mmCIF file of C-alpha atoms in Angstrom:
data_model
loop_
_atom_site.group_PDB
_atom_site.id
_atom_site.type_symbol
_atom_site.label_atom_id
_atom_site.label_comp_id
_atom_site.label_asym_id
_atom_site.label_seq_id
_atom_site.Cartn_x
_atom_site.Cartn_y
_atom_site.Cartn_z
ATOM 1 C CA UNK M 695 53.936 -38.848 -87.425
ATOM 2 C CA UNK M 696 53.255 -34.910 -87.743
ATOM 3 C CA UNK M 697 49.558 -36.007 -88.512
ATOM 4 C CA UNK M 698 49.096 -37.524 -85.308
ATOM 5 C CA UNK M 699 50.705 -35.647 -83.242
ATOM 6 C CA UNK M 700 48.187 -32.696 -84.879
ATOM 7 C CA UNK M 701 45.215 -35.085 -83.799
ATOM 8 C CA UNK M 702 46.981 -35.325 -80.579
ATOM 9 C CA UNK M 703 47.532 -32.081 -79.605
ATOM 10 C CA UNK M 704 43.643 -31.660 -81.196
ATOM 11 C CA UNK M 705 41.980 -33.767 -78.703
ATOM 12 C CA UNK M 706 44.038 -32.782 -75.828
ATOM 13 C CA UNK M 707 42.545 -29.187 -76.314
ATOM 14 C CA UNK M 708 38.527 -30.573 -76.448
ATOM 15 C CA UNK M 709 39.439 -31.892 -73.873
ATOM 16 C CA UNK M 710 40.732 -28.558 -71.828
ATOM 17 C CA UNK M 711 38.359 -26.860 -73.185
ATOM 18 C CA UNK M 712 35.401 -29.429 -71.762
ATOM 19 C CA UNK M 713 36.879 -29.338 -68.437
ATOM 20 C CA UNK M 714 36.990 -25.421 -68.216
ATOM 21 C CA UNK M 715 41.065 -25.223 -69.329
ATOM 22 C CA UNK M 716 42.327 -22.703 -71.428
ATOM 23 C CA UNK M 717 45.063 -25.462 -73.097
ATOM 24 C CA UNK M 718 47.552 -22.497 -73.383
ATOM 25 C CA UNK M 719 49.826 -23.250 -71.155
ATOM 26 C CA UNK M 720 51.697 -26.481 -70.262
ATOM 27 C CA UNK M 721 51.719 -26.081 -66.794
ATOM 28 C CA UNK M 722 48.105 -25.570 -66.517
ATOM 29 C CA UNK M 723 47.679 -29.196 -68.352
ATOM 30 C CA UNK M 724 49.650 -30.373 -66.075
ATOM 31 C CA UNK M 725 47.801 -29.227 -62.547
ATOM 32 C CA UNK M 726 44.453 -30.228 -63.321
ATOM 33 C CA UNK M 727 44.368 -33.946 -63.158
ATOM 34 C CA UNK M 728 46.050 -33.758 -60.042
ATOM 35 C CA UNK M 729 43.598 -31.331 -58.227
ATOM 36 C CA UNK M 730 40.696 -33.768 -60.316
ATOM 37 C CA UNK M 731 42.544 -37.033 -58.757
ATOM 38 C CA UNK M 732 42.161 -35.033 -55.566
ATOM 39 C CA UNK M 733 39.090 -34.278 -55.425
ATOM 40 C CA UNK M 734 37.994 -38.026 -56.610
ATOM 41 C CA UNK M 735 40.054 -39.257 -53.891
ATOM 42 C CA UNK M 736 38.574 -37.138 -51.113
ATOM 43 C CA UNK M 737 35.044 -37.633 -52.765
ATOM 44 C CA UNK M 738 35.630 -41.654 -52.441
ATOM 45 C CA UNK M 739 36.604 -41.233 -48.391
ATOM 46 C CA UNK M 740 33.850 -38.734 -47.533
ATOM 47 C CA UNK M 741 31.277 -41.268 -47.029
ATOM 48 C CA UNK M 742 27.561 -40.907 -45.999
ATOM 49 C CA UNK M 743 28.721 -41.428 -42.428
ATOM 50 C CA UNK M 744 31.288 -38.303 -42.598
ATOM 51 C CA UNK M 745 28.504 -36.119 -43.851
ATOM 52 C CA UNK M 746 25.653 -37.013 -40.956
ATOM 53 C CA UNK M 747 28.555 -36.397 -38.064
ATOM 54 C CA UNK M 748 29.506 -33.323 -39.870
ATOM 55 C CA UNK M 749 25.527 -32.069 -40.081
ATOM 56 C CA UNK M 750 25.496 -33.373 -36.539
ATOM 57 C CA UNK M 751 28.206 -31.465 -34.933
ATOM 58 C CA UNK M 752 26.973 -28.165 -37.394
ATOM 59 C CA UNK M 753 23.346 -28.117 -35.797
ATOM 60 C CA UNK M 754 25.004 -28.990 -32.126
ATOM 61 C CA UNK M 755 27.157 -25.827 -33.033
ATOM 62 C CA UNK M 756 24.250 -23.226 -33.963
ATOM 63 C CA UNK M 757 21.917 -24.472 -31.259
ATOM 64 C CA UNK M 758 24.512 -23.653 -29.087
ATOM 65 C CA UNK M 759 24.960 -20.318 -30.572
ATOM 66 C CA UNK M 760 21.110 -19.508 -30.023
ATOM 67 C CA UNK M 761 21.364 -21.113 -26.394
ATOM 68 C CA UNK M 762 23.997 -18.648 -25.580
ATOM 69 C CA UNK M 763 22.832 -15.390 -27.232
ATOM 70 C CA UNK M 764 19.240 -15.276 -25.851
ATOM 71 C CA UNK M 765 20.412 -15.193 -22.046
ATOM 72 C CA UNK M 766 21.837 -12.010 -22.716
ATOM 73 C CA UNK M 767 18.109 -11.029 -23.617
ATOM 74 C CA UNK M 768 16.118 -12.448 -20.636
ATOM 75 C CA UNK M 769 18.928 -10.760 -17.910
ATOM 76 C CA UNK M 770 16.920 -7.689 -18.858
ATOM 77 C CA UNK M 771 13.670 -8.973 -16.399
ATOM 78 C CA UNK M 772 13.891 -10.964 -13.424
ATOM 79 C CA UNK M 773 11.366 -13.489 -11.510
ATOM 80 C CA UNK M 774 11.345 -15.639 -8.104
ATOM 81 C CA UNK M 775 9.832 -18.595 -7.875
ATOM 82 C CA UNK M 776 5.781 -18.569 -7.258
ATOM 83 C CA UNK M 777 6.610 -20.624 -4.028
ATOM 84 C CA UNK M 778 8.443 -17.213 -2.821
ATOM 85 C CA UNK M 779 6.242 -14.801 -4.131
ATOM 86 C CA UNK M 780 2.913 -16.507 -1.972
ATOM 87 C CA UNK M 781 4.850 -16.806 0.926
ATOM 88 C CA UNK M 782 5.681 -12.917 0.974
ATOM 89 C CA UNK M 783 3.162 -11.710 2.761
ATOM 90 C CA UNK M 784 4.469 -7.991 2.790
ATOM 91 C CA UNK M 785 5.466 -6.758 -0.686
ATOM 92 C CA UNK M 786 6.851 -3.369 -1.833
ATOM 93 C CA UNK M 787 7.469 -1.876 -4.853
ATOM 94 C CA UNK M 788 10.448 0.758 -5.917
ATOM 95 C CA UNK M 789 11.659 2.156 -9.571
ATOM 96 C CA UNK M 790 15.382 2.592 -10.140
ATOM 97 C CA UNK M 791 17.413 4.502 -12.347
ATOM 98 C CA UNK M 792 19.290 2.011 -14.559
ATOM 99 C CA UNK M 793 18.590 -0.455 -16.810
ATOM 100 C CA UNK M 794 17.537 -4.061 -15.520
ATOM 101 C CA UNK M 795 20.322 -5.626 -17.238
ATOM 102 C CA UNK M 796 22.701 -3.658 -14.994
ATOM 103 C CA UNK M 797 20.954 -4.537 -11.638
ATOM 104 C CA UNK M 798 20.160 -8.162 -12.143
ATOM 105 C CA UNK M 799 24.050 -9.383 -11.677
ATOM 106 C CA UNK M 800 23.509 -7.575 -8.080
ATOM 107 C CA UNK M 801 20.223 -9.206 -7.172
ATOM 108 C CA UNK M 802 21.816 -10.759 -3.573
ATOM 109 C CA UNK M 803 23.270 -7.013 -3.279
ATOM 110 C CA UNK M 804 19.850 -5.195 -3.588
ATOM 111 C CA UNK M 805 18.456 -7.877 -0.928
ATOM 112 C CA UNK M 806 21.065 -7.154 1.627
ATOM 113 C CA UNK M 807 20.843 -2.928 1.653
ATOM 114 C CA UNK M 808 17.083 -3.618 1.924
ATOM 115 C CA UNK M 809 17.408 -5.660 4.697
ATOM 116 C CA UNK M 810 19.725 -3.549 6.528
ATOM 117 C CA UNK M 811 16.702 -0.279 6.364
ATOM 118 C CA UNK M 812 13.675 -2.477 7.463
ATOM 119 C CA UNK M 813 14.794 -5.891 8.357
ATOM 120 C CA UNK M 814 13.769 -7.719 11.582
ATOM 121 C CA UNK M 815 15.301 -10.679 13.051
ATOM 122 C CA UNK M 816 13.556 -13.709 11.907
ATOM 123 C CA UNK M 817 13.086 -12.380 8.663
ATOM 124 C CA UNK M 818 14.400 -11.942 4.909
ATOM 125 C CA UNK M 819 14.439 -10.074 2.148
ATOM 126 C CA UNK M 820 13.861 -11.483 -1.301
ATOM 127 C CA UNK M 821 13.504 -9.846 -4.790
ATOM 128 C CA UNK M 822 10.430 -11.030 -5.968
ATOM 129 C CA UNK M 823 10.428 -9.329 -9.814
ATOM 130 C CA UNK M 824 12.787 -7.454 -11.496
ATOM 131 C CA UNK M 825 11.330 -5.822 -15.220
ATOM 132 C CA UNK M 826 12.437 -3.195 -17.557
ATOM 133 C CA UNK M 827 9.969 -0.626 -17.249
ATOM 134 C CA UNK M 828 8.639 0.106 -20.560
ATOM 135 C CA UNK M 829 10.683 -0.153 -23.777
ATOM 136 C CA UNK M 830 13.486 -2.488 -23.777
ATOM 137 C CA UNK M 831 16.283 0.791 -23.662
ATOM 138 C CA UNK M 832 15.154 2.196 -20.725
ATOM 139 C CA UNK M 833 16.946 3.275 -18.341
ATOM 140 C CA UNK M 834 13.974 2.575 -15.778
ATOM 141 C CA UNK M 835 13.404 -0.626 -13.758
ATOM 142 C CA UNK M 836 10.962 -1.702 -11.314
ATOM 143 C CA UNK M 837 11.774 -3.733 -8.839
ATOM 144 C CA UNK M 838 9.476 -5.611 -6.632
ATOM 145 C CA UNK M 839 10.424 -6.950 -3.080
ATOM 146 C CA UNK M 840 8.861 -9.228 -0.227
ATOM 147 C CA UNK M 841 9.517 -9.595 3.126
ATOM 148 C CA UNK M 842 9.210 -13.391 4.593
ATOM 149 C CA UNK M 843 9.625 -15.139 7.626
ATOM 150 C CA UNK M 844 12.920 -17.221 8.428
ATOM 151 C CA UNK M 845 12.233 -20.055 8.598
ATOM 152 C CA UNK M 846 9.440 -19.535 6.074
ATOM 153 C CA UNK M 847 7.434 -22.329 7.904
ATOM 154 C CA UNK M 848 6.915 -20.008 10.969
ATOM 155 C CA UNK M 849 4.994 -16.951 10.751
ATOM 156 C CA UNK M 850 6.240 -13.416 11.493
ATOM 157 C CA UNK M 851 5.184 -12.784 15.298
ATOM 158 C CA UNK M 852 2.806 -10.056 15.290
ATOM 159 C CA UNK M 853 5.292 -7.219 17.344
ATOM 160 C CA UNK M 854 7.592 -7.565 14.379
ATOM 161 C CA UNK M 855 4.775 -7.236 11.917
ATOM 162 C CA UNK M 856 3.685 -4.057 13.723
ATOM 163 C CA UNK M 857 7.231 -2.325 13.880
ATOM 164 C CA UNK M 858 7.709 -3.284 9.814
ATOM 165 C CA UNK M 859 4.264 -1.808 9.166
ATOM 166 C CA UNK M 860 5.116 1.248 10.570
ATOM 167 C CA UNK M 861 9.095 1.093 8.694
ATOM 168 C CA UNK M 862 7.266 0.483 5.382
ATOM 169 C CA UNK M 863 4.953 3.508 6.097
ATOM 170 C CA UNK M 864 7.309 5.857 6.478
ATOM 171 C CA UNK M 865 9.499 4.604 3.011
ATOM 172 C CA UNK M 866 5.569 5.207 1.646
ATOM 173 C CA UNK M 867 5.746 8.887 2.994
ATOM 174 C CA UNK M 868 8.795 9.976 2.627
ATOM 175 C CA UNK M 869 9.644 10.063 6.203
ATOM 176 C CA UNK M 870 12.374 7.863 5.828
ATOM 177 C CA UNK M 871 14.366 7.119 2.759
ATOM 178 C CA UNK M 872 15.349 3.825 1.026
ATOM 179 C CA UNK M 873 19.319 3.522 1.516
ATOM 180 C CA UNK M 874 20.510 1.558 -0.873
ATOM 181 C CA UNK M 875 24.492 1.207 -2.703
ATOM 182 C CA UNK M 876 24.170 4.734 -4.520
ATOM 183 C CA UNK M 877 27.534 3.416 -6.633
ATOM 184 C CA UNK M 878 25.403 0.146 -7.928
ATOM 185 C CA UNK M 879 21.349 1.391 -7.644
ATOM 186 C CA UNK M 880 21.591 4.837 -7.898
ATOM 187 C CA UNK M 881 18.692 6.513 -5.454
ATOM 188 C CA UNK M 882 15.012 4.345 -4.954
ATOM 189 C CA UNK M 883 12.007 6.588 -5.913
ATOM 190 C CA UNK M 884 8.029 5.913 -6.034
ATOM 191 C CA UNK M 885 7.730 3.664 -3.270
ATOM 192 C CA UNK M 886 4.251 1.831 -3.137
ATOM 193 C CA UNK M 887 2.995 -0.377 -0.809
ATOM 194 C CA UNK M 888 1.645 -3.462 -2.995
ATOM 195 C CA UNK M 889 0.023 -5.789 0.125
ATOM 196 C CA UNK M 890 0.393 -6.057 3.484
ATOM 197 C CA UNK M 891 -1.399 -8.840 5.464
ATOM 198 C CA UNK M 892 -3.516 -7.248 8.431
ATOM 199 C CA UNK M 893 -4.112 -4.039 6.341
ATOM 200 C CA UNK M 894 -2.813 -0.319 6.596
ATOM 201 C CA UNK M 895 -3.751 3.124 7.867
ATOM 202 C CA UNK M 896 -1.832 6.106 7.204
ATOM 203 C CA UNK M 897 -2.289 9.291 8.601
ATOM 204 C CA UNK M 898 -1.611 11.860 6.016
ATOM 205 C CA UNK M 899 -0.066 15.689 7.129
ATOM 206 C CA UNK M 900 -1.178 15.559 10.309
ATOM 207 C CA UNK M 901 0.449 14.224 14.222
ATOM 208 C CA UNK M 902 -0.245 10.591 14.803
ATOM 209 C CA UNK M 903 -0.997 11.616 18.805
ATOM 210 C CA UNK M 904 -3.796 13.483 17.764
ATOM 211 C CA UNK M 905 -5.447 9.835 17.237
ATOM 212 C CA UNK M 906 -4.130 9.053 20.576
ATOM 213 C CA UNK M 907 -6.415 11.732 22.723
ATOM 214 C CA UNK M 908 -9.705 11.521 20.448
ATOM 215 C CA UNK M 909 -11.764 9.180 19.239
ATOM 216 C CA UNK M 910 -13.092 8.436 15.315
ATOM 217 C CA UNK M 911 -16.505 10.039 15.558
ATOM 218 C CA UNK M 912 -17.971 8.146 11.608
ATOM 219 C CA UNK M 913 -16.159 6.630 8.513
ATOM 220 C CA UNK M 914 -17.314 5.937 4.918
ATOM 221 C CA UNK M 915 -15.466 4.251 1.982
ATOM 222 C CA UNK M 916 -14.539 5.855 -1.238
ATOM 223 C CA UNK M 917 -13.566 3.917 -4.494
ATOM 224 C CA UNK M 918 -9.703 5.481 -4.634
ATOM 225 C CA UNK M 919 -6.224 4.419 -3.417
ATOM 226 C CA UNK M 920 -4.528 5.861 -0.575
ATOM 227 C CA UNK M 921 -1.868 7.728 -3.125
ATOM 228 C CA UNK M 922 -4.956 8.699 -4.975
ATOM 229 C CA UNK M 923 -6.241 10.239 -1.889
ATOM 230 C CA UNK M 924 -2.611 11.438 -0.653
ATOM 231 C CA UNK M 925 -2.390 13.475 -4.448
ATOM 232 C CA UNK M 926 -5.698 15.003 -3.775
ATOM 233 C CA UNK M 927 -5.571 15.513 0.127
ATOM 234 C CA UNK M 928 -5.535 19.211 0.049
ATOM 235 C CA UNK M 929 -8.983 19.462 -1.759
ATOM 236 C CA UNK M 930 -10.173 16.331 -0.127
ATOM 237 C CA UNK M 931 -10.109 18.070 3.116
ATOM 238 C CA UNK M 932 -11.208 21.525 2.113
ATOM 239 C CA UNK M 933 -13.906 19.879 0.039
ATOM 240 C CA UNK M 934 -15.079 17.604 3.351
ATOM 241 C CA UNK M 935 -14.959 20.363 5.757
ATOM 242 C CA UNK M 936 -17.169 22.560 3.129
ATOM 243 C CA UNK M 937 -19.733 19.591 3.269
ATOM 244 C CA UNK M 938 -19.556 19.198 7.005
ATOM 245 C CA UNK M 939 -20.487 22.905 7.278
ATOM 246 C CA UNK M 940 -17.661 23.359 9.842
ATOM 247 C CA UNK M 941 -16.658 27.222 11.503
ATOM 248 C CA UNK M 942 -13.625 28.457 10.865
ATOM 249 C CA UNK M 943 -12.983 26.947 14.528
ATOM 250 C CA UNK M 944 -13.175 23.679 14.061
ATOM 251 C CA UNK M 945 -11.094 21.343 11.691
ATOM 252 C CA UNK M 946 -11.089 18.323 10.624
ATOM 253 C CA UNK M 947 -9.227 15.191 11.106
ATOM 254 C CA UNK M 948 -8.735 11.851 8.917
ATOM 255 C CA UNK M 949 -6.692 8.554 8.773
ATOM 256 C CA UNK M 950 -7.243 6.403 5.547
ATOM 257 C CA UNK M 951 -7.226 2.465 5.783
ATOM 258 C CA UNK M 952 -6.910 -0.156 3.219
ATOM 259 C CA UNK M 953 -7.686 -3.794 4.414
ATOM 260 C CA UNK M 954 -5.369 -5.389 2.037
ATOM 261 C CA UNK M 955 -2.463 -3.408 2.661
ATOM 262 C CA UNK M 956 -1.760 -1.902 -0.583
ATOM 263 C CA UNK M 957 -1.539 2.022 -1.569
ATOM 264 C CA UNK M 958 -1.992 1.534 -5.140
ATOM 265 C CA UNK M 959 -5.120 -0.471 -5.148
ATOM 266 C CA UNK M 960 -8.896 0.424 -3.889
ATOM 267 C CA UNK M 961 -10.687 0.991 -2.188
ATOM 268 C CA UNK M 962 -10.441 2.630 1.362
ATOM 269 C CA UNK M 963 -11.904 3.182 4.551
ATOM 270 C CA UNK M 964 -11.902 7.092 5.720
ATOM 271 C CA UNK M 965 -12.061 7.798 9.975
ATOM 272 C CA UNK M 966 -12.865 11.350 10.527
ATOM 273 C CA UNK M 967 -13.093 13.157 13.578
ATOM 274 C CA UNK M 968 -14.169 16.776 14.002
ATOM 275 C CA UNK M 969 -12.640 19.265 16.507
ATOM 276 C CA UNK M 970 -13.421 22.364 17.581
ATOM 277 C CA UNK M 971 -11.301 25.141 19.405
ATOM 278 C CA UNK M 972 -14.006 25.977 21.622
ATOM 279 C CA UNK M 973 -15.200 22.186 22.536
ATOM 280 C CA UNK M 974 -18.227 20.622 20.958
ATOM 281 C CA UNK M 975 -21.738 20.958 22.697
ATOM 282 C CA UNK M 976 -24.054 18.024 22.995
ATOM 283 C CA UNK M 977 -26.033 20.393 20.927
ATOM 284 C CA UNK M 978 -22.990 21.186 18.540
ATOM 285 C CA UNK M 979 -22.654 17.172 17.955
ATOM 286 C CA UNK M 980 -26.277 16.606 16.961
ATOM 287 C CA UNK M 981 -25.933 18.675 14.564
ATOM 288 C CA UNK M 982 -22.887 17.238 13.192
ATOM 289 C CA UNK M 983 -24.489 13.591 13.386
ATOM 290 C CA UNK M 984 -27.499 15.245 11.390
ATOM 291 C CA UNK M 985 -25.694 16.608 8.637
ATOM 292 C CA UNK M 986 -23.666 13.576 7.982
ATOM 293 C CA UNK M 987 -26.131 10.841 8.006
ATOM 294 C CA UNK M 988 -28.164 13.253 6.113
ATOM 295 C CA UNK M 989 -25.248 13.588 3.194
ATOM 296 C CA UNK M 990 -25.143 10.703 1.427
ATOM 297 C CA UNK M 991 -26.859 12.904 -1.618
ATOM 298 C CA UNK M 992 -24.836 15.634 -1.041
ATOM 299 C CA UNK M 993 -21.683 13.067 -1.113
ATOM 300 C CA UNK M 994 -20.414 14.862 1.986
ATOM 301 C CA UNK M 995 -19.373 17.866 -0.375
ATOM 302 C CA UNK M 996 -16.372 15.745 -2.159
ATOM 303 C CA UNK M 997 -16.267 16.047 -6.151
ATOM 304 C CA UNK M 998 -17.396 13.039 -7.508
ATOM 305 C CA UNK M 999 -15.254 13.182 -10.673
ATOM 306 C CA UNK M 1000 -12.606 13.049 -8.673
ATOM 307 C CA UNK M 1001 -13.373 11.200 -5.177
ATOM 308 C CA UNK M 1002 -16.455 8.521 -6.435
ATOM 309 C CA UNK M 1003 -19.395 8.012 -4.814
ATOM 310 C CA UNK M 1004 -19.325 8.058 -0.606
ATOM 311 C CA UNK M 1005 -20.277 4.644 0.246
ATOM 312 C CA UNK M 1006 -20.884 3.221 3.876
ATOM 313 C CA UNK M 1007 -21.289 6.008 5.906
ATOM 314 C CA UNK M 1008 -21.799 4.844 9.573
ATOM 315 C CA UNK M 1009 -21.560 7.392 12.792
ATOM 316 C CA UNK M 1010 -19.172 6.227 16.063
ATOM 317 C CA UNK M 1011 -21.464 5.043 18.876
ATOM 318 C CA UNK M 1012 -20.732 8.156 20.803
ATOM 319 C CA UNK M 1013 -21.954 10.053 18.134
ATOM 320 C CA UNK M 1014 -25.185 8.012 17.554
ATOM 321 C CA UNK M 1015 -26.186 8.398 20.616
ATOM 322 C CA UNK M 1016 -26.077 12.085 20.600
ATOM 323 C CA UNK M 1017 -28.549 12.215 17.812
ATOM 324 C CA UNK M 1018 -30.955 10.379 19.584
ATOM 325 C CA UNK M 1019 -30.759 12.611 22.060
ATOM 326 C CA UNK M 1020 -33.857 14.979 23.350
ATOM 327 C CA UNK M 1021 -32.846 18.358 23.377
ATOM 328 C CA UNK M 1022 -33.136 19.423 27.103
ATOM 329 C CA UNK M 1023 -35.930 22.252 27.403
ATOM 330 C CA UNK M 1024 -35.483 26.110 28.136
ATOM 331 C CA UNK M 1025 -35.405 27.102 32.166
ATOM 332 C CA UNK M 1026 -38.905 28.912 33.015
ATOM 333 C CA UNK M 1027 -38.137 32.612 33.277
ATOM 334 C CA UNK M 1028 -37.911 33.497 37.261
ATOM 335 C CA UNK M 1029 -41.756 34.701 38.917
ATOM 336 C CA UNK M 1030 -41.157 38.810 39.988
ATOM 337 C CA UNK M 1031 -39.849 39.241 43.182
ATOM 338 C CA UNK M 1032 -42.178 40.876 46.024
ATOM 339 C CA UNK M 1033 -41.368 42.928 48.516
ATOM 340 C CA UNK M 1034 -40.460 40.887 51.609
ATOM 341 C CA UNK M 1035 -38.383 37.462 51.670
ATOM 342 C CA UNK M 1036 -39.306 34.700 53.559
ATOM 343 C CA UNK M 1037 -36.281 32.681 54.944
ATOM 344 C CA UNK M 1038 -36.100 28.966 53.584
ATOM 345 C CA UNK M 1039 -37.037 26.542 56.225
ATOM 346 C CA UNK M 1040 -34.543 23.758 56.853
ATOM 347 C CA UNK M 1041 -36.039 20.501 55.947
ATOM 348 C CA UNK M 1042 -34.359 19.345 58.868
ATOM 349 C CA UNK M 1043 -36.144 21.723 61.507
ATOM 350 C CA UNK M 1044 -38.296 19.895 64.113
ATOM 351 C CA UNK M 1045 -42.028 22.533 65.243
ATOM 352 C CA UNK M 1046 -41.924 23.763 67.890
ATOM 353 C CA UNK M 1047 -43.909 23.120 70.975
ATOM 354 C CA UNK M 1048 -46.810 25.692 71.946
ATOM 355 C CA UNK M 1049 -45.884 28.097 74.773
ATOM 356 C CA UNK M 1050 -48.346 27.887 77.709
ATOM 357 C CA UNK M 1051 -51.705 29.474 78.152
ATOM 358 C CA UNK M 1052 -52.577 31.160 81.510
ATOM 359 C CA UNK M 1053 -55.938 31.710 81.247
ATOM 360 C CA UNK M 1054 -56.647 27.887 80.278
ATOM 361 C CA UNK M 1055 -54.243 26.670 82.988
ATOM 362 C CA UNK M 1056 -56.658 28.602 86.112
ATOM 363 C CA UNK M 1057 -59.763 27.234 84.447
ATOM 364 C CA UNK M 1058 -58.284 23.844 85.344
ATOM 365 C CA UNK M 1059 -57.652 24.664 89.156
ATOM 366 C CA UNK M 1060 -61.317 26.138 89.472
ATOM 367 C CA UNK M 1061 -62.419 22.656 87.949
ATOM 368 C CA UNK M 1062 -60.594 20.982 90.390
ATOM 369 C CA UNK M 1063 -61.840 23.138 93.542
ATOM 370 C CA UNK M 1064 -65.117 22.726 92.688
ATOM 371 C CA UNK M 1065 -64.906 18.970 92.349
ATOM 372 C CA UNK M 1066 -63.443 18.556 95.940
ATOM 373 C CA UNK M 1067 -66.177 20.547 97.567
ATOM 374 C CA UNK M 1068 -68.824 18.486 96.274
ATOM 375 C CA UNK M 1069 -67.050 15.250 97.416
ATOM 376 C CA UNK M 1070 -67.214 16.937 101.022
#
């Protein structure tokens, strides 16, 4: 009996020892087939069906993880619908001083403050774009907005078009400020004008009434935007009155159109007038029409590394005409006075009759005697 309970207790260690046991300790025997009788059992019930649902519901599970973690990514930029963008015909652009993904939550927020600075009845405001402004951690967006009719089927009558125009002007130069919720946006900065349908003129640093009591005497086009132009205006002007070889009496006077509206793209249409403190001869004004249609190699005196090439330089028809004009000739000197004046007659004075002559009145009567003595 001691012999096989040796071979026994022999085995019973391979056996430990082939499934990873240490065969020291009773207990230990003991666990094992259990957790093995387990894990067969569990391996027998966890069919081929069990494991697709389970891969199932794991890949249901991380999609929905990605799902959910990338809209935190694409709150930092912002887009309307292209059916909104087309129909804003009047679009402006701003920058703010926070980051995108603070603003975007506030989107219907932003709309209203706008609205309450330039909106017009019949008309809303929409945020059209919404985008980081360059790297992903700044703290600068730029927001674009649009202005469209309500309904958007009817067009924005053309009185209200004129009084926005002149609203989104003065946002362009600083006239007027932006007011928006300081608490949520912070303060608007670098307004641009991106289109406006009908076009724009602005009339930089000088009164708007000036336009009112004189007319645009010639225009040309230059390859720059009106904030290029506004940046530069200072030399622009000195530079244009240097070309126009104008007295230290006479100034200058511009407005600065761009057909599509827009501040930031080119080019544009400069209207120039010329005054003078002392008033501007017929003589004074052929000159002026001289030197500018003869310019156009001169580039009116502007600096073309900075201003382009003039293009399209064409004279107001009041100033075409006066270089057409013949020069009136010099007055003859006056001929030396004599002496003794003679009075002007009167066109209107009628001669006068003779007064009678004696002598040939007596002749007559002797005629007569003479005659009526021979008839006797």
């Amino acid at each position: 009996m001691g012999k096989l309970d040796k071979q026994y207790l022999h085995q019973e260690q391979i056996h430990d020892i082939e499934n990873g046991g240490s065969g020291s300790s009773g207990e230990s025997g003991l666990l094992c087939p259990g957790c093995s009788m387990g894990l067969q059992r569990f391996a027998n019930q966890f069919t081929f069906k069990c494991f697709f649902v389970l891969l199932l519901s794991l890949s249901v599970l991380l999609s929905g993880i990605f799902w959910v973690l990338p809209r935190y990514t694409i709150q930092t930029r912002f887009d309307a619908k292209d059916e909104i963008k087309l129909s804003a015909t009047v679009q402006a652009y701003f920058r703010l001083v926070k980051p995108a993904s603070q603003l975007i939550p506030y989107i219907e927020r932003l709309e209203y403050d706008i609205y309450s600075e330039i909106g017009l009845p019949n008309t809303k405001v929409a945020v059209l774009s919404m985008h980081q402004s360059g790297a992903s951690e700044s703290e600068w967006t730029d927001v674009v907005f649009g202005v469209l009719p309500d309904p958007m089927t009817v067009p924005i009558n053309p009185v209200s078009l004129s009084v926005l125009r002149s609203s989104i002007i003065e946002l362009f130069l600083q006239q007027s400020n932006l007011t928006l919720t300081t608490s949520v946006f912070g303060n608007a900065s670098s307004f641009e004008i991106l289109k406006f349908h009908g076009g724009i003129t602005v009339i930089p640093v000088q009164s708007a009434s000036f336009w009112q009591k004189h007319e645009i005497m010639f225009n040309f086009t230059l390859n720059n935007s009106v904030s290029e132009m506004l940046d530069n205006f200072s030399a622009f002007k000195d530079e244009l009155k240097y070309g126009l070889n104008l007295s230290s009496y006479e100034n200058v006077y511009v407005q600065i159109t761009n057909i599509h509206g827009s501040t930031v793209d080119p080019p544009v249409v400069v209207q120039a007038s010329v005054v003078s403190d002392e008033g501007l001869l017929p003589q004074r004004l052929k000159q002026l029409a001289q030197t500018i249609t003869g310019s156009p190699a001169k580039n009116l005196g502007l600096n073309n590394s900075v201003f382009g090439k003039v293009k399209g330089i064409s004279l107001s028809s009041f100033l075409n005409r006066t270089l057409h004009a013949t020069t009136p000739s010099p007055s003859p000197a006056p001929s030396p006075q004599t002496d003794y004046t003679e009075p002007p007659k009167s066109p209107y004075a009628h001669p006068l009759p003779l007064p009678p002559h004696q002598p040939f009145k007596s002749l007559v009567l002797t005629v007569k005697c003479l005659h009526r003595c021979l008839l006797l």
